PDB file of N, CA, C, O and CB in Angstrom:
ATOM      1  N   GLY A   1     -57.619  39.021  65.429  1.00  0.00           N
ATOM      2  CA  GLY A   1     -59.112  39.113  64.245  1.00  0.00           C
ATOM      3  C   GLY A   1     -58.412  39.541  62.961  1.00  0.00           C
ATOM      4  O   GLY A   1     -57.395  40.182  62.694  1.00  0.00           O
ATOM      5  N   PHE A   2     -59.479  38.854  62.200  1.00  0.00           N
ATOM      6  CA  PHE A   2     -59.002  39.324  61.205  1.00  0.00           C
ATOM      7  C   PHE A   2     -60.359  39.819  59.698  1.00  0.00           C
ATOM      8  O   PHE A   2     -61.579  39.659  59.742  1.00  0.00           O
ATOM      9  CB  PHE A   2     -57.872  38.117  60.947  1.00  0.00           C
ATOM     10  N   THR A   3     -59.726  40.268  58.827  1.00  0.00           N
ATOM     11  CA  THR A   3     -61.483  40.381  57.993  1.00  0.00           C
ATOM     12  C   THR A   3     -61.380  38.982  56.607  1.00  0.00           C
ATOM     13  O   THR A   3     -60.254  38.968  56.109  1.00  0.00           O
ATOM     14  CB  THR A   3     -61.766  42.672  56.842  1.00  0.00           C
ATOM     15  N   LEU A   4     -61.897  38.409  56.282  1.00  0.00           N
ATOM     16  CA  LEU A   4     -62.123  37.699  55.490  1.00  0.00           C
ATOM     17  C   LEU A   4     -62.160  38.544  53.815  1.00  0.00           C
ATOM     18  O   LEU A   4     -62.389  39.752  53.874  1.00  0.00           O
ATOM     19  CB  LEU A   4     -63.314  37.042  56.072  1.00  0.00           C
ATOM     20  N   PRO A   5     -61.983  38.046  52.647  1.00  0.00           N
ATOM     21  CA  PRO A   5     -62.174  39.348  51.415  1.00  0.00           C
ATOM     22  C   PRO A   5     -63.070  39.122  50.723  1.00  0.00           C
ATOM     23  O   PRO A   5     -62.997  39.138  49.494  1.00  0.00           O
ATOM     24  CB  PRO A   5     -61.112  39.643  50.385  1.00  0.00           C
ATOM     25  N   TRP A   6     -64.622  38.738  51.725  1.00  0.00           N
ATOM     26  CA  TRP A   6     -65.592  38.545  51.064  1.00  0.00           C
ATOM     27  C   TRP A   6     -66.131  39.223  49.558  1.00  0.00           C
ATOM     28  O   TRP A   6     -66.728  38.721  48.606  1.00  0.00           O
ATOM     29  CB  TRP A   6     -66.281  38.712  51.948  1.00  0.00           C
ATOM     30  N   GLN A   7     -65.693  40.405  49.790  1.00  0.00           N
ATOM     31  CA  GLN A   7     -66.220  41.097  48.498  1.00  0.00           C
ATOM     32  C   GLN A   7     -64.807  41.269  47.396  1.00  0.00           C
ATOM     33  O   GLN A   7     -64.892  42.270  46.684  1.00  0.00           O
ATOM     34  CB  GLN A   7     -66.969  42.799  48.983  1.00  0.00           C
ATOM     35  N   LYS A   8     -63.929  40.673  47.252  1.00  0.00           N
ATOM     36  CA  LYS A   8     -63.388  39.907  46.478  1.00  0.00           C
ATOM     37  C   LYS A   8     -63.878  39.006  45.755  1.00  0.00           C
ATOM     38  O   LYS A   8     -64.379  39.002  44.631  1.00  0.00           O
ATOM     39  CB  LYS A   8     -62.732  39.510  46.932  1.00  0.00           C
ATOM     40  N   TRP A   9     -63.549  37.729  47.033  1.00  0.00           N
ATOM     41  CA  TRP A   9     -64.849  36.104  46.401  1.00  0.00           C
ATOM     42  C   TRP A   9     -65.410  36.656  45.719  1.00  0.00           C
ATOM     43  O   TRP A   9     -64.903  36.721  44.599  1.00  0.00           O
ATOM     44  CB  TRP A   9     -66.132  35.192  47.360  1.00  0.00           C
ATOM     45  N   MET A  10     -66.908  37.467  45.939  1.00  0.00           N
ATOM     46  CA  MET A  10     -68.429  37.341  45.750  1.00  0.00           C
ATOM     47  C   MET A  10     -67.561  38.187  43.900  1.00  0.00           C
ATOM     48  O   MET A  10     -67.968  37.602  42.897  1.00  0.00           O
ATOM     49  CB  MET A  10     -69.990  38.546  47.329  1.00  0.00           C
ATOM     50  N   LYS A  11     -67.062  38.767  43.764  1.00  0.00           N
ATOM     51  CA  LYS A  11     -66.488  39.764  42.735  1.00  0.00           C
ATOM     52  C   LYS A  11     -65.555  38.076  41.321  1.00  0.00           C
ATOM     53  O   LYS A  11     -65.518  38.033  40.092  1.00  0.00           O
ATOM     54  CB  LYS A  11     -64.832  41.331  44.022  1.00  0.00           C
ATOM     55  N   LYS A  12     -65.130  37.274  42.170  1.00  0.00           N
ATOM     56  CA  LYS A  12     -64.091  36.370  41.259  1.00  0.00           C
ATOM     57  C   LYS A  12     -65.109  35.549  41.344  1.00  0.00           C
ATOM     58  O   LYS A  12     -66.243  35.540  40.864  1.00  0.00           O
ATOM     59  CB  LYS A  12     -62.469  35.812  41.730  1.00  0.00           C
ATOM     60  N   GLU A  13     -63.932  34.199  42.707  1.00  0.00           N
ATOM     61  CA  GLU A  13     -64.592  32.668  42.924  1.00  0.00           C
ATOM     62  C   GLU A  13     -65.217  32.699  43.089  1.00  0.00           C
ATOM     63  O   GLU A  13     -65.496  31.530  42.819  1.00  0.00           O
ATOM     64  CB  GLU A  13     -64.477  31.797  43.528  1.00  0.00           C
ATOM     65  N   LEU A  14     -66.672  33.362  43.644  1.00  0.00           N
ATOM     66  CA  LEU A  14     -68.314  32.857  43.627  1.00  0.00           C
ATOM     67  C   LEU A  14     -68.368  34.003  43.280  1.00  0.00           C
ATOM     68  O   LEU A  14     -68.736  34.733  44.201  1.00  0.00           O
ATOM     69  CB  LEU A  14     -69.331  32.282  44.917  1.00  0.00           C
ATOM     70  N   LYS A  15     -68.154  34.549  42.292  1.00  0.00           N
ATOM     71  CA  LYS A  15     -69.659  35.560  41.416  1.00  0.00           C
ATOM     72  C   LYS A  15     -70.668  34.665  40.620  1.00  0.00           C
ATOM     73  O   LYS A  15     -71.871  34.837  40.816  1.00  0.00           O
ATOM     74  CB  LYS A  15     -69.044  36.802  39.972  1.00  0.00           C
ATOM     75  N   SER A  16     -70.150  33.529  39.553  1.00  0.00           N
ATOM     76  CA  SER A  16     -71.397  32.355  38.891  1.00  0.00           C
ATOM     77  C   SER A  16     -72.104  32.097  40.439  1.00  0.00           C
ATOM     78  O   SER A  16     -73.153  32.651  40.109  1.00  0.00           O
ATOM     79  CB  SER A  16     -70.565  30.429  37.974  1.00  0.00           C
ATOM     80  N   PHE A  17     -72.272  31.839  41.358  1.00  0.00           N
ATOM     81  CA  PHE A  17     -72.923  31.475  42.391  1.00  0.00           C
ATOM     82  C   PHE A  17     -73.333  33.210  43.062  1.00  0.00           C
ATOM     83  O   PHE A  17     -74.426  33.142  43.625  1.00  0.00           O
ATOM     84  CB  PHE A  17     -71.883  30.323  43.361  1.00  0.00           C
ATOM     85  N   CYS A  18     -73.045  33.917  43.092  1.00  0.00           N
ATOM     86  CA  CYS A  18     -74.235  35.316  43.624  1.00  0.00           C
ATOM     87  C   CYS A  18     -74.841  35.801  42.619  1.00  0.00           C
ATOM     88  O   CYS A  18     -75.971  36.277  42.731  1.00  0.00           O
ATOM     89  CB  CYS A  18     -73.613  36.733  44.313  1.00  0.00           C
ATOM     90  N   GLU A  19     -74.003  35.745  41.157  1.00  0.00           N
ATOM     91  CA  GLU A  19     -75.102  35.916  40.342  1.00  0.00           C
ATOM     92  C   GLU A  19     -76.771  35.275  40.067  1.00  0.00           C
ATOM     93  O   GLU A  19     -77.864  35.827  39.949  1.00  0.00           O
ATOM     94  CB  GLU A  19     -74.493  35.743  39.451  1.00  0.00           C
ATOM     95  N   LYS A  20     -76.300  33.799  40.040  1.00  0.00           N
ATOM     96  CA  LYS A  20     -77.424  32.748  39.697  1.00  0.00           C
ATOM     97  C   LYS A  20     -78.300  33.029  40.970  1.00  0.00           C
ATOM     98  O   LYS A  20     -79.515  32.885  40.841  1.00  0.00           O
ATOM     99  CB  LYS A  20     -76.865  30.990  39.534  1.00  0.00           C
ATOM    100  N   ASN A  21     -77.818  33.401  42.133  1.00  0.00           N
ATOM    101  CA  ASN A  21     -78.503  33.562  43.301  1.00  0.00           C
ATOM    102  C   ASN A  21     -79.658  34.600  43.089  1.00  0.00           C
ATOM    103  O   ASN A  21     -80.885  34.532  43.162  1.00  0.00           O
ATOM    104  CB  ASN A  21     -77.541  33.964  44.386  1.00  0.00           C
ATOM    105  N   ILE A  22     -78.718  35.631  42.782  1.00  0.00           N
ATOM    106  CA  ILE A  22     -79.381  37.758  42.751  1.00  0.00           C
ATOM    107  C   ILE A  22     -80.356  37.176  41.976  1.00  0.00           C
ATOM    108  O   ILE A  22     -81.518  37.292  42.366  1.00  0.00           O
ATOM    109  CB  ILE A  22     -78.259  39.563  41.719  1.00  0.00           C
ATOM    110  N   ILE A  23     -79.967  36.139  40.223  1.00  0.00           N
ATOM    111  CA  ILE A  23     -81.111  36.883  39.210  1.00  0.00           C
ATOM    112  C   ILE A  23     -82.458  35.810  39.660  1.00  0.00           C
ATOM    113  O   ILE A  23     -83.593  36.283  39.612  1.00  0.00           O
ATOM    114  CB  ILE A  23     -80.593  36.793  37.093  1.00  0.00           C
ATOM    115  N   GLU A  24     -82.305  34.702  39.989  1.00  0.00           N
ATOM    116  CA  GLU A  24     -83.528  33.920  40.499  1.00  0.00           C
ATOM    117  C   GLU A  24     -84.316  34.950  41.751  1.00  0.00           C
ATOM    118  O   GLU A  24     -85.525  35.181  41.769  1.00  0.00           O
ATOM    119  CB  GLU A  24     -82.919  32.262  41.205  1.00  0.00           C
ATOM    120  N   PHE A  25     -83.187  35.542  42.873  1.00  0.00           N
ATOM    121  CA  PHE A  25     -84.358  36.063  43.661  1.00  0.00           C
ATOM    122  C   PHE A  25     -84.656  37.195  43.290  1.00  0.00           C
ATOM    123  O   PHE A  25     -85.670  37.608  43.854  1.00  0.00           O
ATOM    124  CB  PHE A  25     -84.228  36.137  44.992  1.00  0.00           C
ATOM    125  N   ALA A  26     -84.081  38.084  42.374  1.00  0.00           N
ATOM    126  CA  ALA A  26     -84.960  39.443  41.541  1.00  0.00           C
ATOM    127  C   ALA A  26     -86.304  39.197  40.561  1.00  0.00           C
ATOM    128  O   ALA A  26     -87.014  39.955  39.900  1.00  0.00           O
ATOM    129  CB  ALA A  26     -83.837  40.197  40.406  1.00  0.00           C
ATOM    130  N   ASN A  27     -86.287  37.459  40.857  1.00  0.00           N
ATOM    131  CA  ASN A  27     -87.173  36.810  39.207  1.00  0.00           C
ATOM    132  C   ASN A  27     -88.930  36.640  40.893  1.00  0.00           C
ATOM    133  O   ASN A  27     -90.127  36.427  40.701  1.00  0.00           O
ATOM    134  CB  ASN A  27     -85.924  33.973  37.935  1.00  0.00           C
ATOM    135  N   LEU A  28     -88.405  36.796  41.832  1.00  0.00           N
ATOM    136  CA  LEU A  28     -89.393  36.130  43.276  1.00  0.00           C
ATOM    137  C   LEU A  28     -90.914  37.407  42.518  1.00  0.00           C
ATOM    138  O   LEU A  28     -91.008  38.590  42.193  1.00  0.00           O
ATOM    139  CB  LEU A  28     -88.353  36.778  45.831  1.00  0.00           C
ATOM    140  N   PRO A  29     -91.657  36.385  42.563  1.00  0.00           N
ATOM    141  CA  PRO A  29     -92.998  37.822  43.008  1.00  0.00           C
ATOM    142  C   PRO A  29     -92.830  38.598  43.366  1.00  0.00           C
ATOM    143  O   PRO A  29     -92.746  39.712  42.849  1.00  0.00           O
ATOM    144  CB  PRO A  29     -93.949  37.895  43.814  1.00  0.00           C
ATOM    145  N   PHE A  30     -92.681  38.134  44.799  1.00  0.00           N
ATOM    146  CA  PHE A  30     -92.455  39.179  45.382  1.00  0.00           C
ATOM    147  C   PHE A  30     -91.808  40.587  45.983  1.00  0.00           C
ATOM    148  O   PHE A  30     -92.126  41.301  46.934  1.00  0.00           O
ATOM    149  CB  PHE A  30     -92.563  38.871  45.598  1.00  0.00           C
ATOM    150  N   ASN A  31     -90.407  40.675  44.660  1.00  0.00           N
ATOM    151  CA  ASN A  31     -89.496  41.150  44.455  1.00  0.00           C
ATOM    152  C   ASN A  31     -89.666  42.291  43.716  1.00  0.00           C
ATOM    153  O   ASN A  31     -90.715  42.532  43.119  1.00  0.00           O
ATOM    154  CB  ASN A  31     -88.819  40.390  44.086  1.00  0.00           C
ATOM    155  N   SER A  32     -88.299  43.316  43.711  1.00  0.00           N
ATOM    156  CA  SER A  32     -88.560  44.436  43.276  1.00  0.00           C
ATOM    157  C   SER A  32     -87.668  43.998  41.845  1.00  0.00           C
ATOM    158  O   SER A  32     -86.996  45.029  41.903  1.00  0.00           O
ATOM    159  CB  SER A  32     -88.146  45.752  44.318  1.00  0.00           C
ATOM    160  N   LYS A  33     -87.166  43.362  40.714  1.00  0.00           N
ATOM    161  CA  LYS A  33     -86.283  42.924  40.232  1.00  0.00           C
ATOM    162  C   LYS A  33     -85.415  44.059  39.812  1.00  0.00           C
ATOM    163  O   LYS A  33     -84.191  44.007  39.930  1.00  0.00           O
ATOM    164  CB  LYS A  33     -86.677  42.090  39.379  1.00  0.00           C
ATOM    165  N   THR A  34     -86.130  45.213  39.260  1.00  0.00           N
ATOM    166  CA  THR A  34     -84.896  46.581  38.800  1.00  0.00           C
ATOM    167  C   THR A  34     -84.241  47.470  40.366  1.00  0.00           C
ATOM    168  O   THR A  34     -83.247  48.180  40.522  1.00  0.00           O
ATOM    169  CB  THR A  34     -86.037  48.180  37.576  1.00  0.00           C
ATOM    170  N   GLU A  35     -84.933  47.181  40.978  1.00  0.00           N
ATOM    171  CA  GLU A  35     -84.152  47.286  42.540  1.00  0.00           C
ATOM    172  C   GLU A  35     -83.116  45.876  42.971  1.00  0.00           C
ATOM    173  O   GLU A  35     -82.097  46.355  43.469  1.00  0.00           O
ATOM    174  CB  GLU A  35     -85.578  47.361  43.900  1.00  0.00           C
ATOM    175  N   ILE A  36     -83.048  44.743  42.958  1.00  0.00           N
ATOM    176  CA  ILE A  36     -81.880  43.765  42.808  1.00  0.00           C
ATOM    177  C   ILE A  36     -81.413  43.778  42.441  1.00  0.00           C
ATOM    178  O   ILE A  36     -80.322  43.799  43.013  1.00  0.00           O
ATOM    179  CB  ILE A  36     -81.680  42.994  42.645  1.00  0.00           C
ATOM    180  N   LEU A  37     -81.401  43.793  40.528  1.00  0.00           N
ATOM    181  CA  LEU A  37     -80.690  43.729  39.612  1.00  0.00           C
ATOM    182  C   LEU A  37     -79.086  44.979  39.682  1.00  0.00           C
ATOM    183  O   LEU A  37     -77.864  44.835  39.688  1.00  0.00           O
ATOM    184  CB  LEU A  37     -81.818  43.902  38.478  1.00  0.00           C
ATOM    185  N   ASN A  38     -80.419  46.566  39.734  1.00  0.00           N
ATOM    186  CA  ASN A  38     -78.923  47.670  40.604  1.00  0.00           C
ATOM    187  C   ASN A  38     -78.460  47.035  41.322  1.00  0.00           C
ATOM    188  O   ASN A  38     -77.566  46.285  40.931  1.00  0.00           O
ATOM    189  CB  ASN A  38     -79.108  49.031  41.560  1.00  0.00           C
ATOM    190  N   LEU A  39     -78.813  47.041  42.568  1.00  0.00           N
ATOM    191  CA  LEU A  39     -78.200  46.473  43.572  1.00  0.00           C
ATOM    192  C   LEU A  39     -76.537  45.657  43.387  1.00  0.00           C
ATOM    193  O   LEU A  39     -75.368  45.776  43.756  1.00  0.00           O
ATOM    194  CB  LEU A  39     -79.290  45.553  43.983  1.00  0.00           C
ATOM    195  N   TRP A  40     -77.132  45.082  42.830  1.00  0.00           N
ATOM    196  CA  TRP A  40     -76.091  43.714  42.036  1.00  0.00           C
ATOM    197  C   TRP A  40     -74.790  44.193  41.092  1.00  0.00           C
ATOM    198  O   TRP A  40     -73.584  43.944  41.091  1.00  0.00           O
ATOM    199  CB  TRP A  40     -77.177  42.707  40.769  1.00  0.00           C
ATOM    200  N   ASN A  41     -75.625  44.950  40.354  1.00  0.00           N
ATOM    201  CA  ASN A  41     -74.293  46.104  39.191  1.00  0.00           C
ATOM    202  C   ASN A  41     -73.638  47.159  39.838  1.00  0.00           C
ATOM    203  O   ASN A  41     -72.534  47.563  39.471  1.00  0.00           O
ATOM    204  CB  ASN A  41     -75.040  47.136  37.803  1.00  0.00           C
ATOM    205  N   ASN A  42     -74.620  47.891  41.321  1.00  0.00           N
ATOM    206  CA  ASN A  42     -73.520  49.000  42.031  1.00  0.00           C
ATOM    207  C   ASN A  42     -72.902  48.115  42.876  1.00  0.00           C
ATOM    208  O   ASN A  42     -71.734  48.500  42.915  1.00  0.00           O
ATOM    209  CB  ASN A  42     -74.142  50.396  42.943  1.00  0.00           C
ATOM    210  N   PHE A  43     -73.011  47.215  43.527  1.00  0.00           N
ATOM    211  CA  PHE A  43     -71.763  46.496  43.813  1.00  0.00           C
ATOM    212  C   PHE A  43     -70.097  45.456  42.899  1.00  0.00           C
ATOM    213  O   PHE A  43     -68.948  45.071  43.118  1.00  0.00           O
ATOM    214  CB  PHE A  43     -72.510  45.708  44.530  1.00  0.00           C
ATOM    215  N   LEU A  44     -71.091  45.489  41.946  1.00  0.00           N
ATOM    216  CA  LEU A  44     -70.084  44.913  40.983  1.00  0.00           C
ATOM    217  C   LEU A  44     -69.486  46.575  40.495  1.00  0.00           C
ATOM    218  O   LEU A  44     -68.285  46.744  40.707  1.00  0.00           O
ATOM    219  CB  LEU A  44     -70.932  43.738  39.524  1.00  0.00           C
ATOM    220  N   ASN A  45     -69.968  47.324  40.103  1.00  0.00           N
ATOM    221  CA  ASN A  45     -68.881  48.569  40.132  1.00  0.00           C
ATOM    222  C   ASN A  45     -68.693  49.533  41.191  1.00  0.00           C
ATOM    223  O   ASN A  45     -68.360  50.710  41.055  1.00  0.00           O
ATOM    224  CB  ASN A  45     -69.118  49.423  39.102  1.00  0.00           C
ATOM    225  N   ASN A  46     -68.971  48.829  42.396  1.00  0.00           N
ATOM    226  CA  ASN A  46     -67.682  49.450  43.298  1.00  0.00           C
ATOM    227  C   ASN A  46     -68.519  50.914  43.839  1.00  0.00           C
ATOM    228  O   ASN A  46     -67.932  51.932  44.204  1.00  0.00           O
ATOM    229  CB  ASN A  46     -65.923  49.858  42.114  1.00  0.00           C
ATOM    230  N   HIS A  47     -70.296  50.707  43.781  1.00  0.00           N
ATOM    231  CA  HIS A  47     -70.592  52.190  44.223  1.00  0.00           C
ATOM    232  C   HIS A  47     -70.169  52.035  45.419  1.00  0.00           C
ATOM    233  O   HIS A  47     -69.815  50.947  45.873  1.00  0.00           O
ATOM    234  CB  HIS A  47     -72.062  52.801  44.166  1.00  0.00           C
ATOM    235  N   PRO A  48     -70.166  53.272  46.138  1.00  0.00           N
ATOM    236  CA  PRO A  48     -69.602  53.428  47.709  1.00  0.00           C
ATOM    237  C   PRO A  48     -70.813  53.027  48.958  1.00  0.00           C
ATOM    238  O   PRO A  48     -70.622  53.160  50.167  1.00  0.00           O
ATOM    239  CB  PRO A  48     -69.107  55.253  47.949  1.00  0.00           C
ATOM    240  N   GLN A  49     -71.748  52.647  48.481  1.00  0.00           N
ATOM    241  CA  GLN A  49     -72.684  52.384  49.197  1.00  0.00           C
ATOM    242  C   GLN A  49     -73.659  51.064  49.703  1.00  0.00           C
ATOM    243  O   GLN A  49     -74.461  50.707  50.565  1.00  0.00           O
ATOM    244  CB  GLN A  49     -73.162  53.079  48.760  1.00  0.00           C
ATOM    245  N   THR A  50     -72.773  50.538  48.189  1.00  0.00           N
ATOM    246  CA  THR A  50     -73.331  49.067  48.691  1.00  0.00           C
ATOM    247  C   THR A  50     -72.416  48.507  49.085  1.00  0.00           C
ATOM    248  O   THR A  50     -71.374  48.828  48.515  1.00  0.00           O
ATOM    249  CB  THR A  50     -73.967  48.138  47.796  1.00  0.00           C
ATOM    250  N   SER A  51     -72.324  47.763  49.857  1.00  0.00           N
ATOM    251  CA  SER A  51     -71.154  46.302  50.296  1.00  0.00           C
ATOM    252  C   SER A  51     -71.657  44.885  50.281  1.00  0.00           C
ATOM    253  O   SER A  51     -72.584  44.115  50.030  1.00  0.00           O
ATOM    254  CB  SER A  51     -70.595  46.357  51.948  1.00  0.00           C
ATOM    255  N   TRP A  52     -71.210  44.945  50.439  1.00  0.00           N
ATOM    256  CA  TRP A  52     -71.243  43.594  49.621  1.00  0.00           C
ATOM    257  C   TRP A  52     -71.519  42.533  50.787  1.00  0.00           C
ATOM    258  O   TRP A  52     -70.926  41.461  50.667  1.00  0.00           O
ATOM    259  CB  TRP A  52     -69.689  43.245  48.722  1.00  0.00           C
ATOM    260  N   SER A  53     -72.268  42.687  51.794  1.00  0.00           N
ATOM    261  CA  SER A  53     -72.774  42.492  53.116  1.00  0.00           C
ATOM    262  C   SER A  53     -74.368  41.756  52.628  1.00  0.00           C
ATOM    263  O   SER A  53     -75.027  40.717  52.600  1.00  0.00           O
ATOM    264  CB  SER A  53     -72.823  44.152  54.095  1.00  0.00           C
ATOM    265  N   ARG A  54     -74.338  43.685  52.183  1.00  0.00           N
ATOM    266  CA  ARG A  54     -76.011  43.512  51.546  1.00  0.00           C
ATOM    267  C   ARG A  54     -76.845  42.874  50.340  1.00  0.00           C
ATOM    268  O   ARG A  54     -78.033  42.614  50.149  1.00  0.00           O
ATOM    269  CB  ARG A  54     -76.396  44.626  51.298  1.00  0.00           C
ATOM    270  N   VAL A  55     -75.885  42.770  49.758  1.00  0.00           N
ATOM    271  CA  VAL A  55     -75.909  41.788  48.127  1.00  0.00           C
ATOM    272  C   VAL A  55     -75.819  40.033  48.744  1.00  0.00           C
ATOM    273  O   VAL A  55     -76.625  39.180  48.373  1.00  0.00           O
ATOM    274  CB  VAL A  55     -73.949  42.256  46.789  1.00  0.00           C
ATOM    275  N   TRP A  56     -74.869  39.800  49.569  1.00  0.00           N
ATOM    276  CA  TRP A  56     -74.566  38.884  50.769  1.00  0.00           C
ATOM    277  C   TRP A  56     -75.899  38.353  50.871  1.00  0.00           C
ATOM    278  O   TRP A  56     -76.384  37.528  50.096  1.00  0.00           O
ATOM    279  CB  TRP A  56     -73.989  39.600  52.201  1.00  0.00           C
ATOM    280  N   HIS A  57     -76.318  38.736  51.608  1.00  0.00           N
ATOM    281  CA  HIS A  57     -78.130  38.692  52.810  1.00  0.00           C
ATOM    282  C   HIS A  57     -78.725  38.259  51.649  1.00  0.00           C
ATOM    283  O   HIS A  57     -79.141  37.114  51.827  1.00  0.00           O
ATOM    284  CB  HIS A  57     -79.171  40.545  53.677  1.00  0.00           C
ATOM    285  N   LEU A  58     -78.995  38.736  50.329  1.00  0.00           N
ATOM    286  CA  LEU A  58     -79.583  38.477  49.372  1.00  0.00           C
ATOM    287  C   LEU A  58     -79.566  36.966  48.732  1.00  0.00           C
ATOM    288  O   LEU A  58     -80.611  36.317  48.763  1.00  0.00           O
ATOM    289  CB  LEU A  58     -79.179  39.375  48.655  1.00  0.00           C
ATOM    290  N   VAL A  59     -78.348  36.393  48.137  1.00  0.00           N
ATOM    291  CA  VAL A  59     -77.363  35.287  47.840  1.00  0.00           C
ATOM    292  C   VAL A  59     -77.865  34.717  48.649  1.00  0.00           C
ATOM    293  O   VAL A  59     -79.072  34.475  48.617  1.00  0.00           O
ATOM    294  CB  VAL A  59     -75.911  35.344  47.886  1.00  0.00           C
ATOM    295  N   VAL A  60     -77.062  34.334  49.626  1.00  0.00           N
ATOM    296  CA  VAL A  60     -77.647  33.189  51.412  1.00  0.00           C
ATOM    297  C   VAL A  60     -79.281  33.243  50.442  1.00  0.00           C
ATOM    298  O   VAL A  60     -79.517  32.611  49.413  1.00  0.00           O
ATOM    299  CB  VAL A  60     -77.687  34.541  54.060  1.00  0.00           C
ATOM    300  N   LEU A  61     -80.395  34.378  51.308  1.00  0.00           N
ATOM    301  CA  LEU A  61     -81.652  34.275  51.401  1.00  0.00           C
ATOM    302  C   LEU A  61     -81.773  33.433  50.370  1.00  0.00           C
ATOM    303  O   LEU A  61     -82.121  32.328  50.786  1.00  0.00           O
ATOM    304  CB  LEU A  61     -82.408  35.433  51.403  1.00  0.00           C
ATOM    305  N   ASN A  62     -81.573  33.479  48.630  1.00  0.00           N
ATOM    306  CA  ASN A  62     -82.041  32.605  47.715  1.00  0.00           C
ATOM    307  C   ASN A  62     -82.150  31.464  48.083  1.00  0.00           C
ATOM    308  O   ASN A  62     -83.078  30.664  48.204  1.00  0.00           O
ATOM    309  CB  ASN A  62     -81.452  32.567  46.742  1.00  0.00           C
ATOM    310  N   HIS A  63     -80.171  31.471  48.398  1.00  0.00           N
ATOM    311  CA  HIS A  63     -79.760  29.902  48.576  1.00  0.00           C
ATOM    312  C   HIS A  63     -81.079  28.629  48.928  1.00  0.00           C
ATOM    313  O   HIS A  63     -81.710  27.741  48.356  1.00  0.00           O
ATOM    314  CB  HIS A  63     -78.625  29.920  49.997  1.00  0.00           C
ATOM    315  N   TRP A  64     -80.902  29.454  50.609  1.00  0.00           N
ATOM    316  CA  TRP A  64     -81.618  28.966  51.296  1.00  0.00           C
ATOM    317  C   TRP A  64     -83.234  28.330  50.908  1.00  0.00           C
ATOM    318  O   TRP A  64     -83.868  27.291  51.094  1.00  0.00           O
ATOM    319  CB  TRP A  64     -81.515  29.843  52.090  1.00  0.00           C
ATOM    320  N   LEU A  65     -83.408  29.529  50.323  1.00  0.00           N
ATOM    321  CA  LEU A  65     -85.019  29.151  49.539  1.00  0.00           C
ATOM    322  C   LEU A  65     -85.210  28.156  49.149  1.00  0.00           C
ATOM    323  O   LEU A  65     -86.183  27.497  49.515  1.00  0.00           O
ATOM    324  CB  LEU A  65     -85.460  29.753  48.411  1.00  0.00           C
ATOM    325  N   ASN A  66     -84.178  27.662  48.125  1.00  0.00           N
ATOM    326  CA  ASN A  66     -83.566  27.092  46.938  1.00  0.00           C
ATOM    327  C   ASN A  66     -84.062  25.108  47.930  1.00  0.00           C
ATOM    328  O   ASN A  66     -84.909  24.215  47.906  1.00  0.00           O
ATOM    329  CB  ASN A  66     -81.249  27.851  46.601  1.00  0.00           C
ATOM    330  N   GLU A  67     -82.473  25.611  48.784  1.00  0.00           N
ATOM    331  CA  GLU A  67     -82.439  24.544  49.375  1.00  0.00           C
ATOM    332  C   GLU A  67     -84.295  23.743  50.515  1.00  0.00           C
ATOM    333  O   GLU A  67     -84.809  22.640  50.329  1.00  0.00           O
ATOM    334  CB  GLU A  67     -80.981  25.032  50.266  1.00  0.00           C
ATOM    335  N   ASN A  68     -84.591  24.430  51.160  1.00  0.00           N
ATOM    336  CA  ASN A  68     -85.859  24.131  51.263  1.00  0.00           C
ATOM    337  C   ASN A  68     -86.144  24.380  50.874  1.00  0.00           C
ATOM    338  O   ASN A  68     -86.519  25.428  51.400  1.00  0.00           O
ATOM    339  CB  ASN A  68     -86.477  24.132  51.766  1.00  0.00           C
ATOM    340  N   GLN A  69     -86.630  24.333  49.537  1.00  0.00           N
ATOM    341  CA  GLN A  69     -88.119  23.959  48.650  1.00  0.00           C
ATOM    342  C   GLN A  69     -89.392  25.478  48.705  1.00  0.00           C
ATOM    343  O   GLN A  69     -90.589  25.668  48.491  1.00  0.00           O
ATOM    344  CB  GLN A  69     -89.050  22.218  49.712  1.00  0.00           C
ATOM    345  N   LEU A  70     -88.395  26.122  49.056  1.00  0.00           N
ATOM    346  CA  LEU A  70     -89.640  27.342  49.445  1.00  0.00           C
ATOM    347  C   LEU A  70     -90.212  28.634  48.132  1.00  0.00           C
ATOM    348  O   LEU A  70     -91.233  29.322  48.101  1.00  0.00           O
ATOM    349  CB  LEU A  70     -88.812  28.419  50.906  1.00  0.00           C
ATOM    350  N   ASN A  71     -88.986  28.535  47.130  1.00  0.00           N
ATOM    351  CA  ASN A  71     -89.262  29.271  46.133  1.00  0.00           C
ATOM    352  C   ASN A  71     -90.296  29.145  45.765  1.00  0.00           C
ATOM    353  O   ASN A  71     -90.699  28.203  45.082  1.00  0.00           O
ATOM    354  CB  ASN A  71     -88.628  29.215  45.301  1.00  0.00           C
ATOM    355  N   ALA A  72     -91.270  30.586  46.360  1.00  0.00           N
ATOM    356  CA  ALA A  72     -92.190  30.796  45.972  1.00  0.00           C
ATOM    357  C   ALA A  72     -92.928  30.548  44.525  1.00  0.00           C
ATOM    358  O   ALA A  72     -94.086  30.927  44.349  1.00  0.00           O
ATOM    359  CB  ALA A  72     -92.081  31.658  46.311  1.00  0.00           C
TER     360      ALA A  72
END
């Protein structure tokens, strides 16, 4: 097997997609904007306790909410 370079992609090729979705998700009324944006910034700054998968789940969730017109 092999591991895909998600962390690298999210900081380069997918950065604008990720950032757009993180900001939108942070602005939803049921979220803590500060916490989510701190998570994103920690990821970008290579904080050891912030994995790409933790951020990616929020990115994909927001994208799914948008695609299914469920964004509150």
